[in-house]
Amino acid sequence: MDGKVNGAVETCFGSFHRYWQYMNFSHPLIKEKFNPNACGWAYGMNFFDLDSWRREKSTEQYHYWQNQNENRTLWKLGTLPPGLITFYSTTKPLDKSWHVLGLGYNPSISMEEIRNAAVVHFNGNMKPWLDIGMNQFRHLWTKYVDYDDEYIRRCNFAPP
């Protein structure tokens, strides 16, 4: 990962997932340290180099920024902003095939993209386990569901 702490797929398309959407750039600390047009990434799927993590003191950095935001003036809520801040200059962008996103909102994702993906992500509102789930992606999830499992039966998931 070229000495970087984090490897992740960037998710900025046009103005989508830019730092300015998550942080308060009127605050001098944020304005001084970060580029508002920097690209965010899918923080739910990361590869971490733990030797680099320790070398860069990532845990300490995370805690520092959380403490700085005690009164919520740097960012409002959520886990994405402190992650974006902590790994601002230590994230290596990965090829998008490592993490194909959008299976809960983007019907134009091709089956070839999905077949070539290391991880598929059902992010969005139309999860495959919901009635509003997109039918063309539902089989990607249901083939792994054990419908005989007691907890699955309690959730009222109907077999396909």
PDB file of C-alpha atoms in Angstrom:
ATOM      1  CA  MET A   1       0.000   0.000   0.000  1.00  0.00           C
ATOM      2  CA  ASP A   2       3.005   2.250  -0.564  1.00  0.00           C
ATOM      3  CA  GLY A   3       3.412   2.908   3.155  1.00  0.00           C
ATOM      4  CA  LYS A   4      -0.146   4.206   3.567  1.00  0.00           C
ATOM      5  CA  VAL A   5      -2.235   3.192   6.571  1.00  0.00           C
ATOM      6  CA  ASN A   6      -5.549   2.711   4.798  1.00  0.00           C
ATOM      7  CA  GLY A   7      -6.546   1.340   1.406  1.00  0.00           C
ATOM      8  CA  ALA A   8     -10.073   2.163   0.248  1.00  0.00           C
ATOM      9  CA  VAL A   9     -12.175   2.828  -2.851  1.00  0.00           C
ATOM     10  CA  GLU A  10     -12.860   6.515  -3.385  1.00  0.00           C
ATOM     11  CA  THR A  11     -16.524   7.437  -3.734  1.00  0.00           C
ATOM     12  CA  CYS A  12     -16.455  10.975  -5.062  1.00  0.00           C
ATOM     13  CA  PHE A  13     -18.199  11.500  -8.356  1.00  0.00           C
ATOM     14  CA  GLY A  14     -18.518  15.178  -9.223  1.00  0.00           C
ATOM     15  CA  SER A  15     -19.351  16.815  -5.902  1.00  0.00           C
ATOM     16  CA  PHE A  16     -20.491  13.562  -4.242  1.00  0.00           C
ATOM     17  CA  HIS A  17     -18.567  12.571  -1.073  1.00  0.00           C
ATOM     18  CA  ARG A  18     -16.252  15.561  -0.842  1.00  0.00           C
ATOM     19  CA  TYR A  19     -14.881  16.681   2.519  1.00  0.00           C
ATOM     20  CA  TRP A  20     -16.900  19.913   2.501  1.00  0.00           C
ATOM     21  CA  GLN A  21     -20.056  17.808   2.847  1.00  0.00           C
ATOM     22  CA  TYR A  22     -18.961  16.356   6.168  1.00  0.00           C
ATOM     23  CA  MET A  23     -16.928  19.007   7.960  1.00  0.00           C
ATOM     24  CA  ASN A  24     -17.310  22.583   9.069  1.00  0.00           C
ATOM     25  CA  PHE A  25     -14.866  24.509   6.882  1.00  0.00           C
ATOM     26  CA  SER A  26     -15.733  27.757   8.630  1.00  0.00           C
ATOM     27  CA  HIS A  27     -13.857  26.378  11.653  1.00  0.00           C
ATOM     28  CA  PRO A  28     -10.197  27.502  11.510  1.00  0.00           C
ATOM     29  CA  LEU A  29      -8.790  24.112  12.530  1.00  0.00           C
ATOM     30  CA  ILE A  30     -10.618  22.319   9.711  1.00  0.00           C
ATOM     31  CA  LYS A  31      -9.970  25.086   7.186  1.00  0.00           C
ATOM     32  CA  GLU A  32      -6.236  25.074   7.939  1.00  0.00           C
ATOM     33  CA  LYS A  33      -5.692  21.298   7.776  1.00  0.00           C
ATOM     34  CA  PHE A  34      -7.970  19.953   5.030  1.00  0.00           C
ATOM     35  CA  ASN A  35      -8.924  20.521   1.406  1.00  0.00           C
ATOM     36  CA  PRO A  36     -12.709  20.881   1.145  1.00  0.00           C
ATOM     37  CA  ASN A  37     -12.654  19.222  -2.293  1.00  0.00           C
ATOM     38  CA  ALA A  38     -10.683  16.181  -1.109  1.00  0.00           C
ATOM     39  CA  CYS A  39     -12.310  12.910  -2.078  1.00  0.00           C
ATOM     40  CA  GLY A  40     -13.968  10.723   0.525  1.00  0.00           C
ATOM     41  CA  TRP A  41     -14.135   6.958   0.376  1.00  0.00           C
ATOM     42  CA  ALA A  42     -16.334   4.087   1.392  1.00  0.00           C
ATOM     43  CA  TYR A  43     -15.350   3.978   5.055  1.00  0.00           C
ATOM     44  CA  GLY A  44     -17.155   0.700   5.700  1.00  0.00           C
ATOM     45  CA  MET A  45     -14.642  -1.278   3.614  1.00  0.00           C
ATOM     46  CA  ASN A  46     -10.981  -0.599   4.308  1.00  0.00           C
ATOM     47  CA  PHE A  47      -7.679  -2.424   4.246  1.00  0.00           C
ATOM     48  CA  PHE A  48      -5.335  -1.393   7.032  1.00  0.00           C
ATOM     49  CA  ASP A  49      -1.572  -1.810   7.277  1.00  0.00           C
ATOM     50  CA  LEU A  50      -1.235  -2.177  11.033  1.00  0.00           C
ATOM     51  CA  ASP A  51       2.508  -1.426  11.057  1.00  0.00           C
ATOM     52  CA  SER A  52       1.768   1.868   9.284  1.00  0.00           C
ATOM     53  CA  TRP A  53      -1.193   2.427  11.644  1.00  0.00           C
ATOM     54  CA  ARG A  54       1.144   2.248  14.623  1.00  0.00           C
ATOM     55  CA  ARG A  55       3.881   4.313  12.926  1.00  0.00           C
ATOM     56  CA  GLU A  56       1.386   7.078  12.072  1.00  0.00           C
ATOM     57  CA  LYS A  57      -0.246   6.838  15.519  1.00  0.00           C
ATOM     58  CA  SER A  58      -3.685   6.515  13.948  1.00  0.00           C
ATOM     59  CA  THR A  59      -5.456   5.606  17.182  1.00  0.00           C
ATOM     60  CA  GLU A  60      -4.035   8.686  18.890  1.00  0.00           C
ATOM     61  CA  GLN A  61      -4.983  10.839  15.881  1.00  0.00           C
ATOM     62  CA  TYR A  62      -8.551   9.536  15.963  1.00  0.00           C
ATOM     63  CA  HIS A  63      -8.879  10.264  19.677  1.00  0.00           C
ATOM     64  CA  TYR A  64      -7.316  13.708  19.254  1.00  0.00           C
ATOM     65  CA  TRP A  65      -9.904  14.705  16.648  1.00  0.00           C
ATOM     66  CA  GLN A  66     -12.776  13.216  18.643  1.00  0.00           C
ATOM     67  CA  ASN A  67     -11.681  15.308  21.636  1.00  0.00           C
ATOM     68  CA  GLN A  68     -11.372  18.426  19.466  1.00  0.00           C
ATOM     69  CA  ASN A  69     -14.962  17.905  18.356  1.00  0.00           C
ATOM     70  CA  GLU A  70     -16.381  17.549  21.859  1.00  0.00           C
ATOM     71  CA  ASN A  71     -18.737  20.492  21.278  1.00  0.00           C
ATOM     72  CA  ARG A  72     -19.561  19.363  17.707  1.00  0.00           C
ATOM     73  CA  THR A  73     -18.151  22.400  15.956  1.00  0.00           C
ATOM     74  CA  LEU A  74     -15.863  20.474  13.574  1.00  0.00           C
ATOM     75  CA  TRP A  75     -18.515  18.058  12.283  1.00  0.00           C
ATOM     76  CA  LYS A  76     -21.998  17.185  13.424  1.00  0.00           C
ATOM     77  CA  LEU A  77     -22.540  13.434  13.696  1.00  0.00           C
ATOM     78  CA  GLY A  78     -21.429  10.121  12.319  1.00  0.00           C
ATOM     79  CA  THR A  79     -18.370   7.923  12.050  1.00  0.00           C
ATOM     80  CA  LEU A  80     -17.322   8.977   8.547  1.00  0.00           C
ATOM     81  CA  PRO A  81     -15.945  12.479   9.358  1.00  0.00           C
ATOM     82  CA  PRO A  82     -13.456  11.381  12.038  1.00  0.00           C
ATOM     83  CA  GLY A  83     -12.311   8.581   9.727  1.00  0.00           C
ATOM     84  CA  LEU A  84     -11.846  10.985   6.836  1.00  0.00           C
ATOM     85  CA  ILE A  85      -9.885  13.291   9.118  1.00  0.00           C
ATOM     86  CA  THR A  86      -7.727  10.585  10.703  1.00  0.00           C
ATOM     87  CA  PHE A  87      -6.728   9.030   7.388  1.00  0.00           C
ATOM     88  CA  TYR A  88      -6.673  12.262   5.354  1.00  0.00           C
ATOM     89  CA  SER A  89      -3.160  11.881   3.953  1.00  0.00           C
ATOM     90  CA  THR A  90      -2.645   8.210   4.711  1.00  0.00           C
ATOM     91  CA  THR A  91      -5.218   6.549   2.427  1.00  0.00           C
ATOM     92  CA  LYS A  92      -4.244   4.809  -0.783  1.00  0.00           C
ATOM     93  CA  PRO A  93      -7.048   4.834  -3.354  1.00  0.00           C
ATOM     94  CA  LEU A  94      -7.838   1.292  -4.505  1.00  0.00           C
ATOM     95  CA  ASP A  95      -9.285   0.209  -7.817  1.00  0.00           C
ATOM     96  CA  LYS A  96     -13.074   0.279  -7.659  1.00  0.00           C
ATOM     97  CA  SER A  97     -13.227  -3.476  -8.310  1.00  0.00           C
ATOM     98  CA  TRP A  98     -12.129  -3.999  -4.708  1.00  0.00           C
ATOM     99  CA  HIS A  99     -15.443  -2.663  -3.441  1.00  0.00           C
ATOM    100  CA  VAL A 100     -18.467  -2.409  -5.713  1.00  0.00           C
ATOM    101  CA  LEU A 101     -21.033  -0.168  -4.069  1.00  0.00           C
ATOM    102  CA  GLY A 102     -24.596   0.726  -4.877  1.00  0.00           C
ATOM    103  CA  LEU A 103     -26.411  -2.591  -4.978  1.00  0.00           C
ATOM    104  CA  GLY A 104     -29.143  -0.956  -2.916  1.00  0.00           C
ATOM    105  CA  TYR A 105     -29.682   2.031  -5.228  1.00  0.00           C
ATOM    106  CA  ASN A 106     -27.921   1.684  -8.586  1.00  0.00           C
ATOM    107  CA  PRO A 107     -29.644  -0.670 -11.057  1.00  0.00           C
ATOM    108  CA  SER A 108     -27.014  -0.032 -13.744  1.00  0.00           C
ATOM    109  CA  ILE A 109     -24.217  -1.998 -12.059  1.00  0.00           C
ATOM    110  CA  SER A 110     -23.241  -4.767 -14.437  1.00  0.00           C
ATOM    111  CA  MET A 111     -22.981  -8.417 -13.484  1.00  0.00           C
ATOM    112  CA  GLU A 112     -19.418  -8.339 -14.847  1.00  0.00           C
ATOM    113  CA  GLU A 113     -18.486  -5.622 -12.320  1.00  0.00           C
ATOM    114  CA  ILE A 114     -20.041  -7.733  -9.590  1.00  0.00           C
ATOM    115  CA  ARG A 115     -18.261 -10.923 -10.693  1.00  0.00           C
ATOM    116  CA  ASN A 116     -14.914  -9.091 -10.689  1.00  0.00           C
ATOM    117  CA  ALA A 117     -15.458  -7.468  -7.287  1.00  0.00           C
ATOM    118  CA  ALA A 118     -13.656  -8.499  -4.138  1.00  0.00           C
ATOM    119  CA  VAL A 119     -16.578  -7.139  -2.066  1.00  0.00           C
ATOM    120  CA  VAL A 120     -20.105  -6.149  -3.057  1.00  0.00           C
ATOM    121  CA  HIS A 121     -21.980  -3.655  -0.927  1.00  0.00           C
ATOM    122  CA  PHE A 122     -25.759  -3.436  -0.693  1.00  0.00           C
ATOM    123  CA  ASN A 123     -25.671   0.195   0.396  1.00  0.00           C
ATOM    124  CA  GLY A 124     -28.702   2.336  -0.292  1.00  0.00           C
ATOM    125  CA  ASN A 125     -32.370   1.999   0.581  1.00  0.00           C
ATOM    126  CA  MET A 126     -33.276  -0.977  -1.600  1.00  0.00           C
ATOM    127  CA  LYS A 127     -31.584  -3.768   0.370  1.00  0.00           C
ATOM    128  CA  PRO A 128     -32.153  -7.255  -1.049  1.00  0.00           C
ATOM    129  CA  TRP A 129     -33.898  -8.433   2.109  1.00  0.00           C
ATOM    130  CA  LEU A 130     -36.537  -5.710   1.831  1.00  0.00           C
ATOM    131  CA  ASP A 131     -39.659  -5.838  -0.321  1.00  0.00           C
ATOM    132  CA  ILE A 132     -38.342  -2.807  -2.204  1.00  0.00           C
ATOM    133  CA  GLY A 133     -35.007  -4.538  -2.927  1.00  0.00           C
ATOM    134  CA  MET A 134     -33.844  -4.619  -6.528  1.00  0.00           C
ATOM    135  CA  ASN A 135     -34.731  -8.003  -7.965  1.00  0.00           C
ATOM    136  CA  GLN A 136     -31.708  -8.220 -10.268  1.00  0.00           C
ATOM    137  CA  PHE A 137     -29.353  -8.231  -7.252  1.00  0.00           C
ATOM    138  CA  ARG A 138     -31.458 -10.175  -4.753  1.00  0.00           C
ATOM    139  CA  HIS A 139     -30.013 -13.577  -5.725  1.00  0.00           C
ATOM    140  CA  LEU A 140     -26.529 -12.347  -4.769  1.00  0.00           C
ATOM    141  CA  TRP A 141     -27.705 -12.158  -1.175  1.00  0.00           C
ATOM    142  CA  THR A 142     -30.294 -14.939  -0.933  1.00  0.00           C
ATOM    143  CA  LYS A 143     -27.877 -17.678  -2.025  1.00  0.00           C
ATOM    144  CA  TYR A 144     -26.088 -17.211   1.319  1.00  0.00           C
ATOM    145  CA  VAL A 145     -29.181 -17.145   3.532  1.00  0.00           C
ATOM    146  CA  ASP A 146     -29.968 -20.194   5.630  1.00  0.00           C
ATOM    147  CA  TYR A 147     -33.759 -19.979   5.705  1.00  0.00           C
ATOM    148  CA  ASP A 148     -33.861 -22.793   8.266  1.00  0.00           C
ATOM    149  CA  ASP A 149     -31.928 -20.713  10.786  1.00  0.00           C
ATOM    150  CA  GLU A 150     -34.062 -19.768  13.800  1.00  0.00           C
ATOM    151  CA  TYR A 151     -33.061 -16.094  13.699  1.00  0.00           C
ATOM    152  CA  ILE A 152     -33.683 -15.770   9.968  1.00  0.00           C
ATOM    153  CA  ARG A 153     -37.153 -17.299  10.439  1.00  0.00           C
ATOM    154  CA  ARG A 154     -37.880 -14.708  13.160  1.00  0.00           C
ATOM    155  CA  CYS A 155     -37.092 -11.948  10.649  1.00  0.00           C
ATOM    156  CA  ASN A 156     -39.801 -13.232   8.300  1.00  0.00           C
ATOM    157  CA  PHE A 157     -37.524 -13.489   5.275  1.00  0.00           C
ATOM    158  CA  ALA A 158     -39.417 -15.470   2.708  1.00  0.00           C
ATOM    159  CA  PRO A 159     -37.421 -17.935   0.614  1.00  0.00           C
ATOM    160  CA  PRO A 160     -37.126 -16.861  -3.010  1.00  0.00           C
TER     161      PRO A 160
END
